[in-house]
Tab-separated table of C-alpha atoms and ligand atoms in Angstrom:
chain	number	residue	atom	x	y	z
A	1	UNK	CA	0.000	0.000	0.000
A	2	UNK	CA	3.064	2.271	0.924
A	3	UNK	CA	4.234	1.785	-2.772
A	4	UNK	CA	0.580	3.403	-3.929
A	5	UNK	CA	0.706	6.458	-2.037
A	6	UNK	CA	2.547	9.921	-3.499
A	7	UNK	CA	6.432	10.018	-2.567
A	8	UNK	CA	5.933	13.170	-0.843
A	9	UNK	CA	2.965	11.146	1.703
A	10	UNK	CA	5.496	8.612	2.167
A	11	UNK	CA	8.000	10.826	3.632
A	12	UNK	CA	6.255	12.655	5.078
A	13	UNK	CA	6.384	13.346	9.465
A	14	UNK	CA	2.835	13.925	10.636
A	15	UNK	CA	1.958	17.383	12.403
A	16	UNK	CA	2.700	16.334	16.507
A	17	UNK	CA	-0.221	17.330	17.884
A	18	UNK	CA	-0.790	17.372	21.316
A	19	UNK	CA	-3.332	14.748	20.965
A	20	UNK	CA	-1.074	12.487	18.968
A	21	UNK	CA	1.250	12.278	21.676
A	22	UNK	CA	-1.232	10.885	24.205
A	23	UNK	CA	-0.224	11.094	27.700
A	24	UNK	CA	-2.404	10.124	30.845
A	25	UNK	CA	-3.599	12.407	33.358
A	26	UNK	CA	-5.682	14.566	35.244
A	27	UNK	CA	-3.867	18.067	34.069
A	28	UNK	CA	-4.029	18.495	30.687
A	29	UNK	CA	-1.890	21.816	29.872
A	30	UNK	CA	-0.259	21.101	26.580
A	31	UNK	CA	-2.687	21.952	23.778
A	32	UNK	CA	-3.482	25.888	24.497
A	33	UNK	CA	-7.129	25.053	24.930
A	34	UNK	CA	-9.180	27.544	27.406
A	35	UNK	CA	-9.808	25.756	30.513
A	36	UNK	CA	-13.836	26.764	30.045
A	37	UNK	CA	-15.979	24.636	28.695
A	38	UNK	CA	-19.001	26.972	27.351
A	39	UNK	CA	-22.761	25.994	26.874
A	40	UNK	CA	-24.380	26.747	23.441
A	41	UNK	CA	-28.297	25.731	21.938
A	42	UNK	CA	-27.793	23.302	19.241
A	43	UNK	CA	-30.989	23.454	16.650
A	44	UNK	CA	-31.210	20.813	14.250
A	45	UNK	CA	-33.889	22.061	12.116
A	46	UNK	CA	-31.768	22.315	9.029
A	47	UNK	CA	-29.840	19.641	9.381
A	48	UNK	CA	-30.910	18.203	5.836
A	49	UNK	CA	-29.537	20.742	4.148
A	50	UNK	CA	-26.120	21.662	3.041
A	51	UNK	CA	-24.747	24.248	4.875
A	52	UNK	CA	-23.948	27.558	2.598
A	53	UNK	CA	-19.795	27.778	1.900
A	54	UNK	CA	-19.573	31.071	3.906
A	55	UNK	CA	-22.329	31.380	6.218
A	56	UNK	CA	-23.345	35.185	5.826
A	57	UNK	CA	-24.460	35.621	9.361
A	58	UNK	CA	-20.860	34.224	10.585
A	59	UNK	CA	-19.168	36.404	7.883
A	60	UNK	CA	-20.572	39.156	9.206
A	61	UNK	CA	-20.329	38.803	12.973
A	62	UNK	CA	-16.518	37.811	12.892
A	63	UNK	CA	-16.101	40.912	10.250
A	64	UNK	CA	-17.923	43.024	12.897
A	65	UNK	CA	-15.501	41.336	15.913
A	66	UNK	CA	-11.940	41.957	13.920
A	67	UNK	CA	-12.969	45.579	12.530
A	68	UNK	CA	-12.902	44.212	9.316
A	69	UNK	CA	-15.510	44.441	6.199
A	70	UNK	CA	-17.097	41.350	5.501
A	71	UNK	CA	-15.777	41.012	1.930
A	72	UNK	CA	-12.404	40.907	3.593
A	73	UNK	CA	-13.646	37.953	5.755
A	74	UNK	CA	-12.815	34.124	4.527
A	75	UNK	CA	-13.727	31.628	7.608
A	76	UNK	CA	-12.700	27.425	7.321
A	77	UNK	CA	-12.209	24.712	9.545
A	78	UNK	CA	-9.857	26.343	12.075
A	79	UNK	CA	-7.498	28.279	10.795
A	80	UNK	CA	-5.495	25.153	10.058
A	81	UNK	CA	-7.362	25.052	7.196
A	82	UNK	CA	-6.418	28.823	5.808
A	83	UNK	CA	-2.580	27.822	6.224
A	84	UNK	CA	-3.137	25.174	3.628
A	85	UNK	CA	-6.052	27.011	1.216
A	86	UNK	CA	-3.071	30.271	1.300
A	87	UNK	CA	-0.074	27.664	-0.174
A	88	UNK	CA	-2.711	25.561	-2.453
A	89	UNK	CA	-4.138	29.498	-4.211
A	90	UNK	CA	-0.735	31.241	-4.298
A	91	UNK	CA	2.505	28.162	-4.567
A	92	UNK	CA	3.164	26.456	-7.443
A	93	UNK	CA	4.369	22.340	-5.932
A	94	UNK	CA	7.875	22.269	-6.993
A	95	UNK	CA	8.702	25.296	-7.708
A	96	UNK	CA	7.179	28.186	-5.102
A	97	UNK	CA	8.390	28.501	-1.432
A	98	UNK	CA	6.885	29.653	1.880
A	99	UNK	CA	9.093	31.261	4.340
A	100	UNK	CA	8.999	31.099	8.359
A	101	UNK	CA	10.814	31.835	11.279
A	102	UNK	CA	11.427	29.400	13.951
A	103	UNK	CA	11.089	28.459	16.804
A	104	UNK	CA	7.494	28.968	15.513
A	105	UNK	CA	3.813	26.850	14.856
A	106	UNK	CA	4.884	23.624	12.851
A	107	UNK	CA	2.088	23.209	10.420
A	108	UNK	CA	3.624	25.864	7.689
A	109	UNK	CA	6.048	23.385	7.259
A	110	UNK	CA	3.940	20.487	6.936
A	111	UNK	CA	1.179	22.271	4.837
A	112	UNK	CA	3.933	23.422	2.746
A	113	UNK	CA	5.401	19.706	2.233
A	114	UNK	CA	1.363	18.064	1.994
A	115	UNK	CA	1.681	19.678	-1.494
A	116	UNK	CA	5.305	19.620	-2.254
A	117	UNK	CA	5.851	23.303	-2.057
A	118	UNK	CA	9.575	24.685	-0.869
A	119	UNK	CA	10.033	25.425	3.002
A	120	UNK	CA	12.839	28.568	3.512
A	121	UNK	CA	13.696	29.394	7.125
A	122	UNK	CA	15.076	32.096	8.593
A	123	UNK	CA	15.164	31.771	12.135
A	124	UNK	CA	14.358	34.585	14.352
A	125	UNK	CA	16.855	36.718	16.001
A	126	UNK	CA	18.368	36.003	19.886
A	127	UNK	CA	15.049	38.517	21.071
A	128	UNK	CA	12.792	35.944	18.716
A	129	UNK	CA	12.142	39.207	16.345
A	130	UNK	CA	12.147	38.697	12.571
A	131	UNK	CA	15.688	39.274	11.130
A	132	UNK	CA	14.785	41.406	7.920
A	133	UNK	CA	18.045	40.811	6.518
A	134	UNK	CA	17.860	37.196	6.335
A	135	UNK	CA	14.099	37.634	5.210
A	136	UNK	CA	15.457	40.010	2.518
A	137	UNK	CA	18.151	37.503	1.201
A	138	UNK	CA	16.250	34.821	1.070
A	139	UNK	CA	12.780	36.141	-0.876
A	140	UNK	CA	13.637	34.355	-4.409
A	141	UNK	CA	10.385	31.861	-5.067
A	142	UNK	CA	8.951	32.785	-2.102
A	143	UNK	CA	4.839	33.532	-2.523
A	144	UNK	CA	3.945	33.607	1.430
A	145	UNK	CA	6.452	34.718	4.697
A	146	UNK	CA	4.902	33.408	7.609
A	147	UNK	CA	5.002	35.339	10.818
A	148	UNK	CA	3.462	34.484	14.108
A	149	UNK	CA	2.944	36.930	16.463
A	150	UNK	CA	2.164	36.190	19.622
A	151	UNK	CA	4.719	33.680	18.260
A	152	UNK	CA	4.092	30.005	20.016
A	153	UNK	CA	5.301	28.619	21.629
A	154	UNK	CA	7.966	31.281	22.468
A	155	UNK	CA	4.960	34.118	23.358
A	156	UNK	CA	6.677	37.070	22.693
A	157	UNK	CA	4.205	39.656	20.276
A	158	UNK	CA	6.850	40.671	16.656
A	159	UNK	CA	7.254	44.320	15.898
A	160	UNK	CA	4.734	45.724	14.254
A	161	UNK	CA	7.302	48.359	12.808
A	162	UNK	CA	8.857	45.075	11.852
A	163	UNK	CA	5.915	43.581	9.669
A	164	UNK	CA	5.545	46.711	8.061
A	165	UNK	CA	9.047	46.776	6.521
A	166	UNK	CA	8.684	43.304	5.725
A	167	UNK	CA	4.749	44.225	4.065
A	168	UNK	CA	6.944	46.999	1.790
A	169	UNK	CA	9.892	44.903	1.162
A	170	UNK	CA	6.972	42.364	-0.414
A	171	UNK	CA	4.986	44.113	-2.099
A	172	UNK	CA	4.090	42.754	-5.577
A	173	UNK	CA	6.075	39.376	-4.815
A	174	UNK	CA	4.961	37.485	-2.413
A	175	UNK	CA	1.885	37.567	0.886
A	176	UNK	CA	2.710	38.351	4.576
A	177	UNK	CA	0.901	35.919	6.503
A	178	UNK	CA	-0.008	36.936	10.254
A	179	UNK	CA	-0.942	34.263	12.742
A	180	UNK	CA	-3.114	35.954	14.988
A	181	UNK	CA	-4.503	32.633	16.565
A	182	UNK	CA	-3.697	34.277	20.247
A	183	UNK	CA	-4.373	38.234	19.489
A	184	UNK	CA	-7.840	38.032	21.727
A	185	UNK	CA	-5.466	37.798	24.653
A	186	UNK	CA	-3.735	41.248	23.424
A	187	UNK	CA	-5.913	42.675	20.934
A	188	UNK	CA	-4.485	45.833	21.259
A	189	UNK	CA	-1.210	44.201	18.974
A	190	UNK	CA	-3.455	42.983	16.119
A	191	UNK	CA	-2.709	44.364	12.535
A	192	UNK	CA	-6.181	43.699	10.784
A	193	UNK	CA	-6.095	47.321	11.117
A	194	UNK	CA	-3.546	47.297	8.480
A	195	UNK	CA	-5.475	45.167	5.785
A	196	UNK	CA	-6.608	48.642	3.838
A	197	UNK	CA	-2.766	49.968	3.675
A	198	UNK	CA	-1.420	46.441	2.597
A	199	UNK	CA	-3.115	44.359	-0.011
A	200	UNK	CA	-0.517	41.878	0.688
A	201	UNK	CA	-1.483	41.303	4.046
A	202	UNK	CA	-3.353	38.292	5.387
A	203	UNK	CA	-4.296	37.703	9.143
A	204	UNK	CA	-5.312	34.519	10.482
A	205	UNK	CA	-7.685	33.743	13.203
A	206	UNK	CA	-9.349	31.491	15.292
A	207	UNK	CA	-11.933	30.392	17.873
A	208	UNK	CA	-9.961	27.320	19.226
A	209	UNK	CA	-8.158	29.430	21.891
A	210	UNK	CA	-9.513	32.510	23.654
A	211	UNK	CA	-13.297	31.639	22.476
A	212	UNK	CA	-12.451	28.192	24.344
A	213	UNK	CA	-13.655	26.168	20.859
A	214	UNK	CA	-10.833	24.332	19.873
A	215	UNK	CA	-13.170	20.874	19.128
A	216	UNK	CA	-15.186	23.297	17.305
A	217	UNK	CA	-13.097	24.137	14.186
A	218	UNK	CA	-13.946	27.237	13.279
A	219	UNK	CA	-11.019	29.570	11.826
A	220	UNK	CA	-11.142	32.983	9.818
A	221	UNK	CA	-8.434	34.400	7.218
A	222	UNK	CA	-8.656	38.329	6.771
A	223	UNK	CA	-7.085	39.752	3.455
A	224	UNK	CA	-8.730	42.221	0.267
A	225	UNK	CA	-11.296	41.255	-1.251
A	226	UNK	CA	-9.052	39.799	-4.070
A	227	UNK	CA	-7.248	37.294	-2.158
A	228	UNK	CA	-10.519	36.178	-0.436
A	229	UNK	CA	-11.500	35.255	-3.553
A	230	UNK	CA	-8.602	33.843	-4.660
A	231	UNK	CA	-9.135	31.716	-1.490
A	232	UNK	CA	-12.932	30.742	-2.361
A	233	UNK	CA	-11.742	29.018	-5.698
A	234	UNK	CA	-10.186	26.180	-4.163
A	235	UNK	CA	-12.020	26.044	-0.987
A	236	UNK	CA	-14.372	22.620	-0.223
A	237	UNK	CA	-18.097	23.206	-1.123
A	238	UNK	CA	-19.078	23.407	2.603
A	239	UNK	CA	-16.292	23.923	4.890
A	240	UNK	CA	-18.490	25.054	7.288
A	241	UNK	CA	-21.225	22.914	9.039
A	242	UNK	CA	-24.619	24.100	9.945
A	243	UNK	CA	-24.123	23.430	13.713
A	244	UNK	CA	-20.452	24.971	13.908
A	245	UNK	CA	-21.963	28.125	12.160
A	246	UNK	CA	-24.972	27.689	15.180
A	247	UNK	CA	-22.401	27.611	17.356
A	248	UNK	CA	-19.831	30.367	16.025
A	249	UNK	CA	-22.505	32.700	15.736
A	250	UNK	CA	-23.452	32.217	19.489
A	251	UNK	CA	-19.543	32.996	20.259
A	252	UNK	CA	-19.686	35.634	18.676
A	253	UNK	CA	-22.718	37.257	20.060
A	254	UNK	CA	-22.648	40.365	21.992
A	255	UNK	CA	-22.963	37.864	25.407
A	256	UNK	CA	-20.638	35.934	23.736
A	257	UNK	CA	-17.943	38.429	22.948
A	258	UNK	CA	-18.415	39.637	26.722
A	259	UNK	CA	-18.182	36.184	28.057
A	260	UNK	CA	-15.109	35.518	26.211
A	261	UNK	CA	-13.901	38.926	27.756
A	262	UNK	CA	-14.258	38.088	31.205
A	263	UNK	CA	-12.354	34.210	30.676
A	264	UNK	CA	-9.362	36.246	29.110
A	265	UNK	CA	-9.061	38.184	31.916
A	266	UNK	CA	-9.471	35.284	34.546
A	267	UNK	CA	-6.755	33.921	32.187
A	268	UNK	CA	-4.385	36.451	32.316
A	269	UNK	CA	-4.329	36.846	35.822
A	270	UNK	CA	-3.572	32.973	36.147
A	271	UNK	CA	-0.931	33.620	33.940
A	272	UNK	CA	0.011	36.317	35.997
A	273	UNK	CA	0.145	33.987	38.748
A	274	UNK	CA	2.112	30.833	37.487
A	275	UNK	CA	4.716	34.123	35.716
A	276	UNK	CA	5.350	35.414	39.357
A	277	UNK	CA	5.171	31.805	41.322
A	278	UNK	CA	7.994	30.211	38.336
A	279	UNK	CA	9.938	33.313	38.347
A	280	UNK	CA	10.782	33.106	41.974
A	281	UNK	CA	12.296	29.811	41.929
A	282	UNK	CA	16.183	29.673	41.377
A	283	UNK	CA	17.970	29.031	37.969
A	284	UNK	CA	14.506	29.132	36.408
A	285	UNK	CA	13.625	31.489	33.468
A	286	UNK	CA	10.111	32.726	32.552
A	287	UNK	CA	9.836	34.546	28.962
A	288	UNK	CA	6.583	36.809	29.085
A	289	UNK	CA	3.914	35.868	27.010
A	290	UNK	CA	1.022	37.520	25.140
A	291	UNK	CA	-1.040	34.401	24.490
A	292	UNK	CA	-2.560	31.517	26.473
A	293	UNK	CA	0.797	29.906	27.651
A	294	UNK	CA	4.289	30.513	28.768
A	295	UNK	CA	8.038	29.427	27.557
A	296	UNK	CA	9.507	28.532	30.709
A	297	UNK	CA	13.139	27.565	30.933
A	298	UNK	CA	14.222	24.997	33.728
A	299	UNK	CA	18.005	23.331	34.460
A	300	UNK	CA	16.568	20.168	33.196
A	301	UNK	CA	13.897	20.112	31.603
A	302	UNK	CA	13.654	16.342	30.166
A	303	UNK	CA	13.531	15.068	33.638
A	304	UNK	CA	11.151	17.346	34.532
A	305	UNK	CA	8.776	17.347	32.200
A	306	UNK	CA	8.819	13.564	32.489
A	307	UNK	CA	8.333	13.940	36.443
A	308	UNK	CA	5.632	15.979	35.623
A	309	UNK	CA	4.112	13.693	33.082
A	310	UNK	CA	4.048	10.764	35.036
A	311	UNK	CA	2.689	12.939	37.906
A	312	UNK	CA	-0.530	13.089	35.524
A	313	UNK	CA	0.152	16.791	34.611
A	314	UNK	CA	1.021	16.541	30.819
A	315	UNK	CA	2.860	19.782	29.770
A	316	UNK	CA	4.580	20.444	26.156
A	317	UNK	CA	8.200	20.148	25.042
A	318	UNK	CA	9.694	22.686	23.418
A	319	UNK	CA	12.559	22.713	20.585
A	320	UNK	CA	14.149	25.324	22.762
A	321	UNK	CA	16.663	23.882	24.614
A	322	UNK	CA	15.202	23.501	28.315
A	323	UNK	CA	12.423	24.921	27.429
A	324	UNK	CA	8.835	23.644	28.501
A	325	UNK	CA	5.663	25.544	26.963
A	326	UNK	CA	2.743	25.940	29.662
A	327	UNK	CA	-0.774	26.113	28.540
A	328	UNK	CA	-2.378	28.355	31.070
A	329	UNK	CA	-5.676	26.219	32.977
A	330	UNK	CA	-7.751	27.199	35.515
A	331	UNK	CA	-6.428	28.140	38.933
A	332	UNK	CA	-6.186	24.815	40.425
A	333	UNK	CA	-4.279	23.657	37.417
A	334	UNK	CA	-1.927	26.281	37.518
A	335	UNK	CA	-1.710	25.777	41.834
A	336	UNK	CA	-1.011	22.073	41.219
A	337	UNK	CA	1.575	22.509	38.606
A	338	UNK	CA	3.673	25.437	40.215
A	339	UNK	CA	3.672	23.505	43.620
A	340	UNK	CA	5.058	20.229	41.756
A	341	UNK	CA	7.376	21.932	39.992
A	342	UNK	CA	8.659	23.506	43.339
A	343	UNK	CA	9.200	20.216	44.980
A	344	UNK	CA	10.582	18.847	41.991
A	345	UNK	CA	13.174	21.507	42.276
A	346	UNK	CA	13.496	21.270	46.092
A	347	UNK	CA	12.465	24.902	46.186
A	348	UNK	CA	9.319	24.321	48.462
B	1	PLP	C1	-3.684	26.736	17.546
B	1	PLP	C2	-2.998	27.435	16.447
B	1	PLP	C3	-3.507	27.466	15.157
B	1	PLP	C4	-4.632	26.562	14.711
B	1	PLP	O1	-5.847	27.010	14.975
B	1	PLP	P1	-7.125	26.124	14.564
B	1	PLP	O2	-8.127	27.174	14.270
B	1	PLP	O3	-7.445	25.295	15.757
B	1	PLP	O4	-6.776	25.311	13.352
B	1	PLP	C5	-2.897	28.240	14.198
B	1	PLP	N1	-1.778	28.932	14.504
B	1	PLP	C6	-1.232	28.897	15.724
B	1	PLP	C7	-0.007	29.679	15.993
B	1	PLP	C8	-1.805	28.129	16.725
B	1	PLP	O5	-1.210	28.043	17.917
């Protein structure tokens, strides 16, 4: 069967998710998913009928949410989904390239590969900012630069005097994509504001983290009106189901918008907390971070995070050496980690 598939499949690492790399235990803190689990009215009146590709009433509320016109508005499943519709609409396989800058979200990579487009990297600088020189050297064949900001799984927020020289130094050749998937928790940072100044511009968003609906898969892509429909050529028929746009729309509600508030506050001052409580302990670095999580550095960080895990509280590794990325929970799940991570350091 291996001998059917495309070369490219066979090669080819899988995305590791969080949920790919199992785990068991009572603490789950390695996925950036919002510790609140929301109610919503599920109405299955329409249910035998396809869903429409871009539910107008979703369109509009997410434009209305991001300060963007609707027209400008493309939403998928997740925003997952947008990474790969961007590289299938603008790279030719085997010939165009994307460009990122690691330590940064794995699946431009592996989108990239899924259709045998070129990967460049330039790796961001010692403060994790983009290094424009590199970028600038290394443009030939590129069609989209990828640039996360609030990066994960380092957290820090890029530049935004930064994107803008790398939106001119663009222009005409090739997309900046934004990956906006934690800008609720600082929206203050986002550059959808920018979309009218830059036709070259695309932001990506989602509802898996701050709205707390990760199992819902429900992502948006913000660009002109020309890439959108660029986009809509090659999307599926019905991305979107009928209850996820139910759903979405409920989210994105006044209440919901308000509820959504209030849990990214109660997250940010558990984040707070868990900053403060790991940045007392000895020989133990805490990078501040923008989103749902934090890049904490340890001594050893291996034999910690496997204490932890088999302690039942399942954290992620990080390609940064000694680095462990923290998904911020609720405040007993932040209480329990700190205080094992104290003991495990004999700092209690
Ligand atoms: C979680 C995440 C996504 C994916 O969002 P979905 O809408 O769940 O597909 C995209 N980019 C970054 C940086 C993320 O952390």
């Amino acid at each position: 069967m291996d001998q059917l598939a495309r070369k490219t499949v066979r090669e080819l690492t899988p995305y590791q998710s969080a949920r790919r790399l199992g785990g068991s235990g009572d603490i789950w803190l390695n996925a950036n998913e919002s510790p609140f689990a929301n109610e919503y009215n599920i109405n299955c009146d329409r249910l035998n009928r396809y869903s429409t590709c871009q539910p107008a009433e979703l369109i509009a509320a997410y434009a209305d949410y991001a300060g963007v016109r609707p027209e400008q508005t493309l939403t998928s499943r997740g925003a997952d989904e947008g990474i790969e519709l961007l590289i299938r609409a603008f790279c030719e396989p085997n010939q165009d390239s994307i460009l990122y800058c690691p330590p940064t979200y794995g699946m431009y990579a592996i989108s990239a590969q899924t259709f045998d487009v070129g990967t460049k990297t330039v790796p961001l600088t010692e403060e994790w900012q983009l290094d424009l020189e590199g970028i600038r050297d290394n443009l030939d064949g590129v069609k989209l630069v990828f640039v996360c900001s609030p990066n994960n799984p380092t957290g820090n927020l890029i530049k935004r005097q930064d994107i803008e020289t790398l939106l001119d130094m663009t222009q005409g050749k090739a997309l900046v994509v934004v990956d906006e998937a934690y800008i609720d928790f600082c929206p203050e940072a986002t550059t959808a504001n920018m979309l009218d100044q830059y036709p070259n511009l695309v932001v990506l968003r989602t509802l898996s983290k701050a709205f707390a609906l990760a199992g819902l898969r429900c992502g948006f892509t913000l660009a002109s009106p020309e890439v959108i429909d660029l986009l809509l050529k090659v999307i599926a028929p019905y991305p979107v189901s009928v209850p996820v746009t139910d759903i979405a729309v409920q989210a994105l509600s006044p209440a919901g918008r308000a509820k959504t508030k209030f849990q990214v506050l109660d997250i940010g001052a558990n984040r707070a907390y868990l900053q403060a409580g790991l940045g007392m302990l000895k020989n133990v670095t805490v990078f501040e971070g923008y989103g749902n999580y934090l890049l904490v550095k340890f001594p050893d960080a291996e034999a910690l995070f496997n204490a932890l895990w088999d302690h039942g509280i399942i954290l992620r590794r990080s390609p940064i050496e000694n680095c462990i990325r923290i998904s911020i929970g609720n405040r007993d799940e932040c209480e329990k980690t700190l205080a094992f991570i104290r003991e495990q350091l004999g700092q209690n």
